[in-house]
Coordinates of C-alpha atoms and ligand atoms in Angstrom, one line a residue:
X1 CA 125.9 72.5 136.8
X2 CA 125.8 70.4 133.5
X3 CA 125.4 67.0 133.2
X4 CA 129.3 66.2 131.6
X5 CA 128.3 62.7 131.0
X6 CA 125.3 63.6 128.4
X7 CA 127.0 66.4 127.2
X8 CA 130.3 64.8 126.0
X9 CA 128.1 62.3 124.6
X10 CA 126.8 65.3 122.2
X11 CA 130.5 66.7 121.6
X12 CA 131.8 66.4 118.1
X13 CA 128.5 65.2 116.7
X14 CA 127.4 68.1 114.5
X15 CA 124.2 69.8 113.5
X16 CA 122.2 66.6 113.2
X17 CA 122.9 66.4 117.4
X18 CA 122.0 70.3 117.8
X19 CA 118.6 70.3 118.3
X20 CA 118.8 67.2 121.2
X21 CA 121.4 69.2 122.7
X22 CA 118.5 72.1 122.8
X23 CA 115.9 70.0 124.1
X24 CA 118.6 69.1 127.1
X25 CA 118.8 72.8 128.1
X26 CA 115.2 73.7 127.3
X27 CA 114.4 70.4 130.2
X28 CA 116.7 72.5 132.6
X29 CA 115.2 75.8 132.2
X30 CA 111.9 74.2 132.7
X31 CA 112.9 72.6 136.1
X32 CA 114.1 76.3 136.9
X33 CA 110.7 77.7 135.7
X34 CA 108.6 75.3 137.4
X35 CA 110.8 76.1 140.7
X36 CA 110.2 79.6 139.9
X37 CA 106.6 78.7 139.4
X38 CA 106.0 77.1 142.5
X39 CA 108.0 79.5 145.0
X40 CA 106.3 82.9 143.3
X41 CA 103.1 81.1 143.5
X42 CA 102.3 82.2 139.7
X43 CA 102.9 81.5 136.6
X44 CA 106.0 82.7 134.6
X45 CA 105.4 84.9 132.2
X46 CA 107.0 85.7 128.6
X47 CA 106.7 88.2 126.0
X48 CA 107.8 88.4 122.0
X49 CA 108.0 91.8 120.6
X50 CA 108.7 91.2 116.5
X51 CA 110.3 93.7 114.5
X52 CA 110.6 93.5 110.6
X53 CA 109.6 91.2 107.6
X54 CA 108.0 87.7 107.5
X55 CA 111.2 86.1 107.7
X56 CA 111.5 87.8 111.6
X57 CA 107.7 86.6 112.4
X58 CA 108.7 83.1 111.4
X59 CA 111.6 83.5 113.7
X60 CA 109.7 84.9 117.0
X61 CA 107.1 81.6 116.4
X62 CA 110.6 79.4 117.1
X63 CA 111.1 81.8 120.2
X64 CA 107.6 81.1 121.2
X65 CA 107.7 77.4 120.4
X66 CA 110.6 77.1 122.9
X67 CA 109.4 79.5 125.7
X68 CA 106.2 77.2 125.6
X69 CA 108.0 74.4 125.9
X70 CA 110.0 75.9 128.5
X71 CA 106.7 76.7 130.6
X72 CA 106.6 80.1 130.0
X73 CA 102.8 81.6 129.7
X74 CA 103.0 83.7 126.7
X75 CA 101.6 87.3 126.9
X76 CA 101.1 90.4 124.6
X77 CA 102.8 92.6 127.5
X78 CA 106.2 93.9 128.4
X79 CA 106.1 93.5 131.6
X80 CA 106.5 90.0 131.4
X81 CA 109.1 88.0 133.5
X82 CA 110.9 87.3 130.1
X83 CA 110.9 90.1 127.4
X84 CA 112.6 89.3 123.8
X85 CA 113.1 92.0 121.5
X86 CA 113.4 90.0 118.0
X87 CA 114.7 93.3 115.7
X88 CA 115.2 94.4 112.2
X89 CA 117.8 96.8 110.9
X90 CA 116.8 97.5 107.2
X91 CA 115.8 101.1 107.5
X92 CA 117.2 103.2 110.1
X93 CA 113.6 103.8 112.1
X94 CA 113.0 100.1 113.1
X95 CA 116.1 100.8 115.0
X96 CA 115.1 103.4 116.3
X97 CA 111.9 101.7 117.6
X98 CA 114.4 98.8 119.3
X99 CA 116.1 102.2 121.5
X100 CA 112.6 103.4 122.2
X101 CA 111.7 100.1 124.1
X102 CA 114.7 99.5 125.5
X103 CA 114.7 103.1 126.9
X104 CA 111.1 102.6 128.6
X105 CA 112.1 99.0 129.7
X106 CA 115.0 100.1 132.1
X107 CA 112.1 101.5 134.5
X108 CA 109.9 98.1 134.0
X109 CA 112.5 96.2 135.1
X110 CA 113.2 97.9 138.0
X111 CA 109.9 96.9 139.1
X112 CA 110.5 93.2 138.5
X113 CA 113.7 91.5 140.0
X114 CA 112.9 88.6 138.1
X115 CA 112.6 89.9 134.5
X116 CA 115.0 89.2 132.1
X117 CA 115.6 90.9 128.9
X118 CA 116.7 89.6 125.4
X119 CA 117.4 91.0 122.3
X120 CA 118.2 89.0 118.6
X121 CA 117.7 89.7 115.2
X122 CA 118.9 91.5 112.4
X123 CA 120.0 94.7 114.2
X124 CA 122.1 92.4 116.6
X125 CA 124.4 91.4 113.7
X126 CA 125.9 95.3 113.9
X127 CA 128.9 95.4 116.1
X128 CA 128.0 99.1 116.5
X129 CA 124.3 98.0 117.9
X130 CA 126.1 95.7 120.3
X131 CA 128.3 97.9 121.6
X132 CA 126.3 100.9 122.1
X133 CA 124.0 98.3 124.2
X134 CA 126.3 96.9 126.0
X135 CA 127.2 100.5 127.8
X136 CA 123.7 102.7 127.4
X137 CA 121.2 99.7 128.4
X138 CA 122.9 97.7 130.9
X139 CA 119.8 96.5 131.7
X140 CA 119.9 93.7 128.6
X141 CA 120.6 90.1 130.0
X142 CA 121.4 88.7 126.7
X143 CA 122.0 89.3 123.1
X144 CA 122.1 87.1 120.4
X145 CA 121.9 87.3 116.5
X146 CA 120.5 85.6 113.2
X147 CA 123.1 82.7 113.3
X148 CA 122.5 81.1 116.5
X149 CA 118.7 81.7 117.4
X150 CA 118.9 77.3 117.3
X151 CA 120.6 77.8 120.6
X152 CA 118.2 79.7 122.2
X153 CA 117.6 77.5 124.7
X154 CA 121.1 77.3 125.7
X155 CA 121.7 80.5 125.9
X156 CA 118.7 81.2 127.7
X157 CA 119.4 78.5 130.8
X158 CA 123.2 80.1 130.5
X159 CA 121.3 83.7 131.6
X160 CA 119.3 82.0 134.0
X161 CA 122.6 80.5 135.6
X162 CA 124.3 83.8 135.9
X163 CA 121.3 85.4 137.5
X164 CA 120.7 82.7 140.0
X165 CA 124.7 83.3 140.2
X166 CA 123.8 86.8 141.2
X167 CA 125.7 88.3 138.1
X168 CA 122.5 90.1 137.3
X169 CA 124.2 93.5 135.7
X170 CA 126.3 90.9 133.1
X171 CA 125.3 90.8 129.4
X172 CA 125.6 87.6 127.7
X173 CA 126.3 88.1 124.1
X174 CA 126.6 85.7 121.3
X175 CA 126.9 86.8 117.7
X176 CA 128.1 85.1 115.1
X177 CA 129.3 86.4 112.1
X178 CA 127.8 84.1 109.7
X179 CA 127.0 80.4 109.3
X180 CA 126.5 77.5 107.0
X181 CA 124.2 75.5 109.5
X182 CA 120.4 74.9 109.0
X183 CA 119.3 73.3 112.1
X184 CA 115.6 71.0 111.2
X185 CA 113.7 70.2 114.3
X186 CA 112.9 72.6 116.9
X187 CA 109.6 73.2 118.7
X188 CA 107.8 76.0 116.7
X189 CA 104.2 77.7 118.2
X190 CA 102.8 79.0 114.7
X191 CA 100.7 81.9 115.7
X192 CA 97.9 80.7 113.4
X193 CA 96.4 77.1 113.5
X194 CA 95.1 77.1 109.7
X195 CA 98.2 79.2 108.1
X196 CA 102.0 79.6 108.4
X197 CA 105.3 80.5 107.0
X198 CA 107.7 78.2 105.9
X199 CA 111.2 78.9 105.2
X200 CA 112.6 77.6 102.9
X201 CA 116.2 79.3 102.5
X202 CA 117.9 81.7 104.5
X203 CA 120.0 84.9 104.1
X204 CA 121.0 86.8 100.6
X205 CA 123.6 86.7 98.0
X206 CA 122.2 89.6 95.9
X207 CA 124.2 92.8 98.0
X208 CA 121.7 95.5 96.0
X209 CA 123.9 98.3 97.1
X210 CA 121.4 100.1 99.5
X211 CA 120.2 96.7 101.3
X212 CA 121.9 95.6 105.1
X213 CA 120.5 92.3 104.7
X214 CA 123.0 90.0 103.0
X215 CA 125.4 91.4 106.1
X216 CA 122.4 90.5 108.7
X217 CA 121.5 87.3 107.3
X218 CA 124.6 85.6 105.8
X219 CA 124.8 83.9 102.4
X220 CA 122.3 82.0 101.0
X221 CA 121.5 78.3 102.1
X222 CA 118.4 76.6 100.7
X223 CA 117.0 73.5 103.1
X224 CA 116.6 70.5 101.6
X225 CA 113.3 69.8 99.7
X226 CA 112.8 67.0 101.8
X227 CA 112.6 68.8 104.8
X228 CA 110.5 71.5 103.4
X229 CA 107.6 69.0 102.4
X230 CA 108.1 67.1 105.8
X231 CA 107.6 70.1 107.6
X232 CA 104.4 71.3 105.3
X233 CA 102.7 68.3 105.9
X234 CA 103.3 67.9 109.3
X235 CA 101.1 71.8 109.4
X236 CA 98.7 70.3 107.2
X237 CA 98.1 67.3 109.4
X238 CA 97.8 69.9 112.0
X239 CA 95.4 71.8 110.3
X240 CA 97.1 74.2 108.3
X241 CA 94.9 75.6 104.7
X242 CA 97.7 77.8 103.5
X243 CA 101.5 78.0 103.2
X244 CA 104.2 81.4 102.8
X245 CA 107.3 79.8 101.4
X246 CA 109.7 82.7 102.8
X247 CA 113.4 83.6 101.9
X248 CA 114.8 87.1 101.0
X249 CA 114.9 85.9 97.0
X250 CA 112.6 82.6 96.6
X251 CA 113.7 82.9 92.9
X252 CA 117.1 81.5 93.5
X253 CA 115.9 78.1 95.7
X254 CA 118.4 75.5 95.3
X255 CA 121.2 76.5 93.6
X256 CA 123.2 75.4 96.6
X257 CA 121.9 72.2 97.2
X258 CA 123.7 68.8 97.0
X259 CA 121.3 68.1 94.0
X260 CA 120.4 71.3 92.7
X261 CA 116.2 72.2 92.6
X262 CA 114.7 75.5 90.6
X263 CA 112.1 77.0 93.0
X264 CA 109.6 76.3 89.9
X265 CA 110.5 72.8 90.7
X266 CA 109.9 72.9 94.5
X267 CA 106.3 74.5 93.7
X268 CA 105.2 71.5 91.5
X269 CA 106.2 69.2 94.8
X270 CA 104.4 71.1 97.3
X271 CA 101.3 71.2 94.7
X272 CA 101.1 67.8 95.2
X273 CA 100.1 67.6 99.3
X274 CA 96.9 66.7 99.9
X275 CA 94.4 68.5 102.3
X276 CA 97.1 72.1 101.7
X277 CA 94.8 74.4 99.7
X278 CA 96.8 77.7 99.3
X279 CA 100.8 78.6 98.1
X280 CA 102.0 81.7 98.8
X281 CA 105.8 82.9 98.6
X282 CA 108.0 85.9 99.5
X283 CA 110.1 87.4 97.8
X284 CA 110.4 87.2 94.1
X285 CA 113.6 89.2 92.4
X286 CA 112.7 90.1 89.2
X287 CA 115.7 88.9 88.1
X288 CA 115.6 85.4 88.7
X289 CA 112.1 84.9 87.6
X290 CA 112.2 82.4 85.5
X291 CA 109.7 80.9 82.5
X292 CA 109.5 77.8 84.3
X293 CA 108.0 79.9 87.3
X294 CA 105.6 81.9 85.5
X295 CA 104.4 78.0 83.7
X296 CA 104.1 76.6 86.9
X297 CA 101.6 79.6 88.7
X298 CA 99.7 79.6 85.3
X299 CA 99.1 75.6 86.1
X300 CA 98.7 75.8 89.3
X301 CA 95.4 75.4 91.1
X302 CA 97.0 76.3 94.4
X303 CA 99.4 79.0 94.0
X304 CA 97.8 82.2 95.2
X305 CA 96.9 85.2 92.6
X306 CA 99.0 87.1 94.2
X307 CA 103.1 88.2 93.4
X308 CA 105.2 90.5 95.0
X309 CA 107.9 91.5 92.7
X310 CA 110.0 94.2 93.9
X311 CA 111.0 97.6 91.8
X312 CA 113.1 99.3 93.6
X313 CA 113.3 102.0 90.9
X314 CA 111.9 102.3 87.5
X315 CA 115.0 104.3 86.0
X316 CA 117.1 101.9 84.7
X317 CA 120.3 103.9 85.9
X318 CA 119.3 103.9 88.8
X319 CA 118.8 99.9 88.9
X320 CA 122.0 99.6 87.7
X321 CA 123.7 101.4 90.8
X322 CA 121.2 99.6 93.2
X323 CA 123.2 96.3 91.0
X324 CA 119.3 95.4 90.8
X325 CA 120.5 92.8 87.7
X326 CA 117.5 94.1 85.2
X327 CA 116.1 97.6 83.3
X328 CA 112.8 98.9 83.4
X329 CA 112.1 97.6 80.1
X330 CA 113.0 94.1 81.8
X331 CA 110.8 94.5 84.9
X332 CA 107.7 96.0 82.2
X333 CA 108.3 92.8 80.1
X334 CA 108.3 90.6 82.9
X335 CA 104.9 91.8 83.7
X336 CA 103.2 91.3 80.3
X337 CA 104.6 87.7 80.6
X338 CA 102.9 86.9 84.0
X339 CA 100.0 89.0 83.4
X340 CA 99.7 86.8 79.8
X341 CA 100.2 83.4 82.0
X342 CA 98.1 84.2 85.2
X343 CA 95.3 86.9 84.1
X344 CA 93.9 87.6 87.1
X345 CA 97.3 87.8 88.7
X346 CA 97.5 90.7 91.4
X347 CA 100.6 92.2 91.5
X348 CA 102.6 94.6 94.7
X349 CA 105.8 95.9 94.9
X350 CA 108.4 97.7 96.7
X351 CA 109.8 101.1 95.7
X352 CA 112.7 103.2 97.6
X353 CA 112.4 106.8 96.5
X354 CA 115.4 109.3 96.9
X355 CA 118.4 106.8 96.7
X356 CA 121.9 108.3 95.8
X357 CA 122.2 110.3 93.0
X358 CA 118.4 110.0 91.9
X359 CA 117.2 112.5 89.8
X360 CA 114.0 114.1 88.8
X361 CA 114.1 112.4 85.4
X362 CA 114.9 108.9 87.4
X363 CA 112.0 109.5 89.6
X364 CA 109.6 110.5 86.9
X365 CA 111.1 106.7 85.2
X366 CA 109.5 105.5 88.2
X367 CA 106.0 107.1 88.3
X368 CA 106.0 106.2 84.6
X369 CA 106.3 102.4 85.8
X370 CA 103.6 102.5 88.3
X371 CA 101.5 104.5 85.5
X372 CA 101.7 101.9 83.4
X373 CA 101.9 98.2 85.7
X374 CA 98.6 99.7 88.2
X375 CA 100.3 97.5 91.0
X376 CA 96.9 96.1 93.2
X377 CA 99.5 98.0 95.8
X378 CA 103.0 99.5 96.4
X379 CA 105.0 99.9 99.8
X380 CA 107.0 103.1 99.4
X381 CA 109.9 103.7 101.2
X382 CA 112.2 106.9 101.4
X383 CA 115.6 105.6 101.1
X384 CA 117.9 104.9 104.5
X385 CA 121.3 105.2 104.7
X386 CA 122.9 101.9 105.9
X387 CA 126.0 101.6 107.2
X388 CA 128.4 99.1 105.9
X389 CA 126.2 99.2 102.2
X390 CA 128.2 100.9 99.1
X391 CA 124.8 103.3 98.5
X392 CA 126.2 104.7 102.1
X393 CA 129.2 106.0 100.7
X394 CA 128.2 107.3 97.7
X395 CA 128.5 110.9 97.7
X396 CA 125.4 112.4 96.3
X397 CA 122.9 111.8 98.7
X398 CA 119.6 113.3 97.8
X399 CA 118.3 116.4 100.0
X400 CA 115.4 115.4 102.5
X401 CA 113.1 118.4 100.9
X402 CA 113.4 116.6 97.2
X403 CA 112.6 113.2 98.8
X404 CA 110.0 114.3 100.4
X405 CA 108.1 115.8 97.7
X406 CA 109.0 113.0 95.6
X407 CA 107.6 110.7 98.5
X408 CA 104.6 112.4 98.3
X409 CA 103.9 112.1 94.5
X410 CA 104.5 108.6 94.5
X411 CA 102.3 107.9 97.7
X412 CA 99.3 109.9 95.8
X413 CA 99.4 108.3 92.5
X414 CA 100.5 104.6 94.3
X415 CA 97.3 104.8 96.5
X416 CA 94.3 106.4 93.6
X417 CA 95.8 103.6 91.6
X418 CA 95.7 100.9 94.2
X419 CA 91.7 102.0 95.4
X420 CA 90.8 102.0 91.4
X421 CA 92.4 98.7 90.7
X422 CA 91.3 97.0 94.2
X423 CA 87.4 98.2 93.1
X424 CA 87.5 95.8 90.0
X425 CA 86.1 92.4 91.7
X426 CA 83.1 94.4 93.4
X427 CA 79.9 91.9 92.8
X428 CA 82.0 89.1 92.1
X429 CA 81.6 85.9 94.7
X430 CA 85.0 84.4 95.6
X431 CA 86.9 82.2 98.0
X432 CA 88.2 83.5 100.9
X433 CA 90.3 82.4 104.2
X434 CA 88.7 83.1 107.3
X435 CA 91.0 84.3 109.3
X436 CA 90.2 86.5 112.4
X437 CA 87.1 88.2 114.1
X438 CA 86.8 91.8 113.1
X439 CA 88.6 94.4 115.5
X440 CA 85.6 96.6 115.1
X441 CA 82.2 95.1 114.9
X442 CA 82.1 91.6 116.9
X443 CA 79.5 90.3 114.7
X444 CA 81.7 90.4 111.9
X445 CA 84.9 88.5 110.5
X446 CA 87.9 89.1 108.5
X447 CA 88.7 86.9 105.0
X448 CA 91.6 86.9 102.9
X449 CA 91.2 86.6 99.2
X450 CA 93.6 84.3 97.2
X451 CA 94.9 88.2 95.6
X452 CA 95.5 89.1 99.3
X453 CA 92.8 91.2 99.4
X454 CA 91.1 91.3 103.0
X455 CA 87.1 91.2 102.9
X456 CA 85.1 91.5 106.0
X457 CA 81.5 90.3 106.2
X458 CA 79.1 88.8 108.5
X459 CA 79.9 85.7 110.1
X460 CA 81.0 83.7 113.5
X461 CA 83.9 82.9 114.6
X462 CA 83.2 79.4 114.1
X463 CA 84.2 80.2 110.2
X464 CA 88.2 80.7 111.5
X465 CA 90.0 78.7 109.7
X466 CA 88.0 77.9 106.9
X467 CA 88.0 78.2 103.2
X468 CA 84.3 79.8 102.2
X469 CA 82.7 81.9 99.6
X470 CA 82.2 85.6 100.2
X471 CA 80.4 87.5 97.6
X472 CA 82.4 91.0 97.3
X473 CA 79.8 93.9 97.8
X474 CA 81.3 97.0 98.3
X475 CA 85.0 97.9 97.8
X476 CA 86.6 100.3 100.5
X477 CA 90.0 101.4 99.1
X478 CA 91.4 98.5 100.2
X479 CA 89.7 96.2 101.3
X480 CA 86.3 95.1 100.4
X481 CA 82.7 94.6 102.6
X482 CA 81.1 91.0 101.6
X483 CA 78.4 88.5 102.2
X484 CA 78.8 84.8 103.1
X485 CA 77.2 82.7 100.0
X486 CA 77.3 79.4 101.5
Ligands
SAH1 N1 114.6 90.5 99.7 C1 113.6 91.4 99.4 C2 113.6 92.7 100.2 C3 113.8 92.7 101.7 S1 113.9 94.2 102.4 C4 113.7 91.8 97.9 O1 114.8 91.8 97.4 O2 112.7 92.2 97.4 C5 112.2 94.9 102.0 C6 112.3 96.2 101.3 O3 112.9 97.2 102.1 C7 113.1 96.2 100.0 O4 112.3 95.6 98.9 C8 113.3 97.6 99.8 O5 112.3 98.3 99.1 C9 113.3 98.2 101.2 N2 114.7 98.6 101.6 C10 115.8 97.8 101.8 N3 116.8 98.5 102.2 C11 116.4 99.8 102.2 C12 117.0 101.0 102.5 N4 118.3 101.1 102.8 N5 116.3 102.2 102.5 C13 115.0 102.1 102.2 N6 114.3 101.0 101.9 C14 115.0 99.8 101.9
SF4_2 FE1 118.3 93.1 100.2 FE2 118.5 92.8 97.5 FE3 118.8 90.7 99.1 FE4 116.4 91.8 98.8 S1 117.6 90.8 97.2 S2 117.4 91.2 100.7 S3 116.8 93.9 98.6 S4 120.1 92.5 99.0
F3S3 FE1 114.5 93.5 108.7 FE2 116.1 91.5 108.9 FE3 113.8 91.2 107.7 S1 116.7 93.5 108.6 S2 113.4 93.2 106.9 S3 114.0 91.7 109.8 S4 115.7 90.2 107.2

């Protein structure tokens, strides 16, 4: 069925012919779906379920971007005619969750002769996962992975050709083990007109001994800085106010490139695009956080009040088997400096409780750290065995009873910190991003301060979208009740 002519006319010519070869399969699939369209006498429907961090959310708006462009109607509902599962792996319940839908969808599908199902992501990069799929939910069309969601497309029309083949119980599955391709120039959908992600490197070189991610994700590969600033002003001539520069350690931008760039470096570039109001970026490692960085957010008039720097732990033995790369007195000094630089600066974190071999004593290391940094937040998480990871085979694994109760502790103090420090701005009047209508009271709608801090206050939803000033009335916990100044 393919066109041998146009296709030989793409063999041999590398990524920079990738994404027309995608557009050539995406025009197929849409003949099909417009066929499909026409003989069902209703549209073709398609449905994204996201699992995981940013970095997966970015991913599923490329899904969507080519399922649009296919002429797929996107819906919020799993009984779509096309259903992709887009997983994470990095704790063992958001796999857990992927089994739970797949379980339900077997008697969905039954319903639909023309669904399809598709699973990628993170979890898809475990030959385990693939296997166990491939015999207990026969009813998955396709699988791909992390590598090789570019070809998408492809892959999709090569489902659509089996089926139409009547090779419905087949699963197509194509995961790659790792790559060294970044492929610029596919159709994207971002899921908000004024704000998106950008990446701006992919996978990990770090291997902190209890993380899956450097074997989900593949080494590191930073895009070019030109790409990055082509793609951010495209969004901004689009509309776009705000910015998340995304990759598992944004500290370590550019060491790969052809002429090497320090992440500090890339910031002071993007600073410069006119109409883009707001930075953000995710993830910092406390190890690579450089002077230069902390300069460039005490500078900047568009880099967000806001950093997430990872703990982990506060014990630095603990660190040291996680091969975290700094000591509590590291990560305590490294917060003076950016509190000394950026004042205001409102800082979260992430903190794993119960890893191999943790004592009480290591534990207590780590309340004393959240005792004395007040992080504006924490996201606590008990610690999941991974397999694959050296933490896994470690053999003192702490008891679920002890993790627990240290889980609990943590969760106490991390939250009557978090409501005292979040109360601090009550009566101030600052400037916030408009970003949805409030779930509960229609009148009302939600803003997000440049600390991250949500504040909802009276308005219409005409304010979407906009940069405006909210004076901060009442503080909530976490969030804060405001009203419009202007
Ligand atoms: N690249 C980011 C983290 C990505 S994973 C960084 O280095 O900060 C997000 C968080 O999940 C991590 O910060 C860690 O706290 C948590 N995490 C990762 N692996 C885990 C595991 N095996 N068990 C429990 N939490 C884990
Ligand atoms: Fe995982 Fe560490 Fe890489 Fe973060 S830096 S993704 S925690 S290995
Ligand atoms: Fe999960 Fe993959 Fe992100 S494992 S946390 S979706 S990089």
């Amino acid at each position: 069925m393919e066109d041998t002519n146009f296709m030989s006319q793409l063999e041999g010519q590398g990524p920079v012919r990738e994404p027309q070869r995608q557009y050539y399969f995406m025009a197929k699939a849409r003949d099909y779906i417009t066929q499909m369209k026409q003989t069902l006498g209703r549209d073709m429907t398609a449905c994204v379920v996201t699992f995981g961090c940013q970095m997966n959310a970015r991913d599923s708006e490329k899904l969507v971007g080519i399922l649009e462009n296919i002429g797929y109607t996107m819906i919020e509902d799993e009984t779509a005619d096309f259903v992709i599962y887009n997983t994470c792996t990095v704790r063992e319940n958001a796999n857990l969750k992927v089994y739970g839908h797949l379980g339900y969808m077997k008697k969905v599908k039954e319903k639909n002769p023309h669904m399809m199902i598709a699973l990628c992501g993170c979890m898809m990069q475990e030959p385990e996962v693939v296997e166990k799929i491939k015999t207990s939910y026969r009813h998955v069309n396709l699988i791909f992975g992390t590598h090789n969601i570019y070809k998408f497309a492809e892959l999709l029309w090569r489902c659509i050709e089996s089926s139409e083949d009547g090779q419905k119980s087949r699963t197509l599955i194509d995961v790659w083990k790792d790559t060294d391709q970044i492929v610029e120039d596919l159709p994207v959908e971002r899921k908000y007109p004024f704000k998106t992600g950008i990446n701006i490197m992919f996978g990990c070189n770090n291997f902190c001994s209890y993380c899956i991610v450097p074997y989900v994700r593949g080494r590191e590969r930073s895009r070019a800085p030109e790409d990055i600033i082509a793609e951010i002003r495209r969004a901004v001539a689009d509309g776009v106010v705000e910015v998340m520069l995304l990759g598992q350690n944004v500290n370590s931008y550019g060491k790969n490139l052809e002429h090497p760039m320090t992440f500090a470096g890339l910031l002071r570039e993007i600073e410069k695009i006119d109409g883009l109001e707001r930075i953000r970026f995710m993830t910092s490692h406390p190890k690579d956080l450089s002077d230069e960085l902390i300069e460039v957010m005490g500078e900047s008039k568009k880099i967000c009040r806001h950093l997430h720097l990872p703990l982990q732990s506060g014990s630095s033995r603990i660190l040291k088997e996680m091969n975290r790369h700094y000591t509590k007195e590291d990560y305590l000094k490294l917060v003076d400096k950016i509190r000394a630089a950026c004042p205001d600066i409102s800082l979260t974190t992430d903190i794993i409780v119960g890893f191999p071999g943790e004592t009480e004593e290591d534990f207590l290391e780590t309340m004393d750290v959240v005792e004395k940094v007040r992080f504006d937040s924490a996201y606590t998480f008990i610690y999941s065995k991974r397999t694959g990871t050296k933490a896994a085979v470690m053999d003192n694994q702490v008891p679920q009873d002890v993790i627990k109760d240290r889980f609990d502790r943590l969760l106490k103090a991390v939250q009557d910190i978090s409501s005292d420090v979040c109360s601090r701005y009550t009566g101030e009047t600052v400037e916030v991003l408009v970003e949805e209508k409030n779930s509960h009271d229609a009148g009302m709608v939600t803003g997000r301060m440049s600390n991250n801090l949500l504040v909802h206050f009276e308005g219409s939803d005409e304010l979407i979208g906009r940069l405006v000033k909210v004076r901060l009335d009442m503080c909530k916990g976490f969030y804060y009740i405001g009203t419009l100044t202007e």
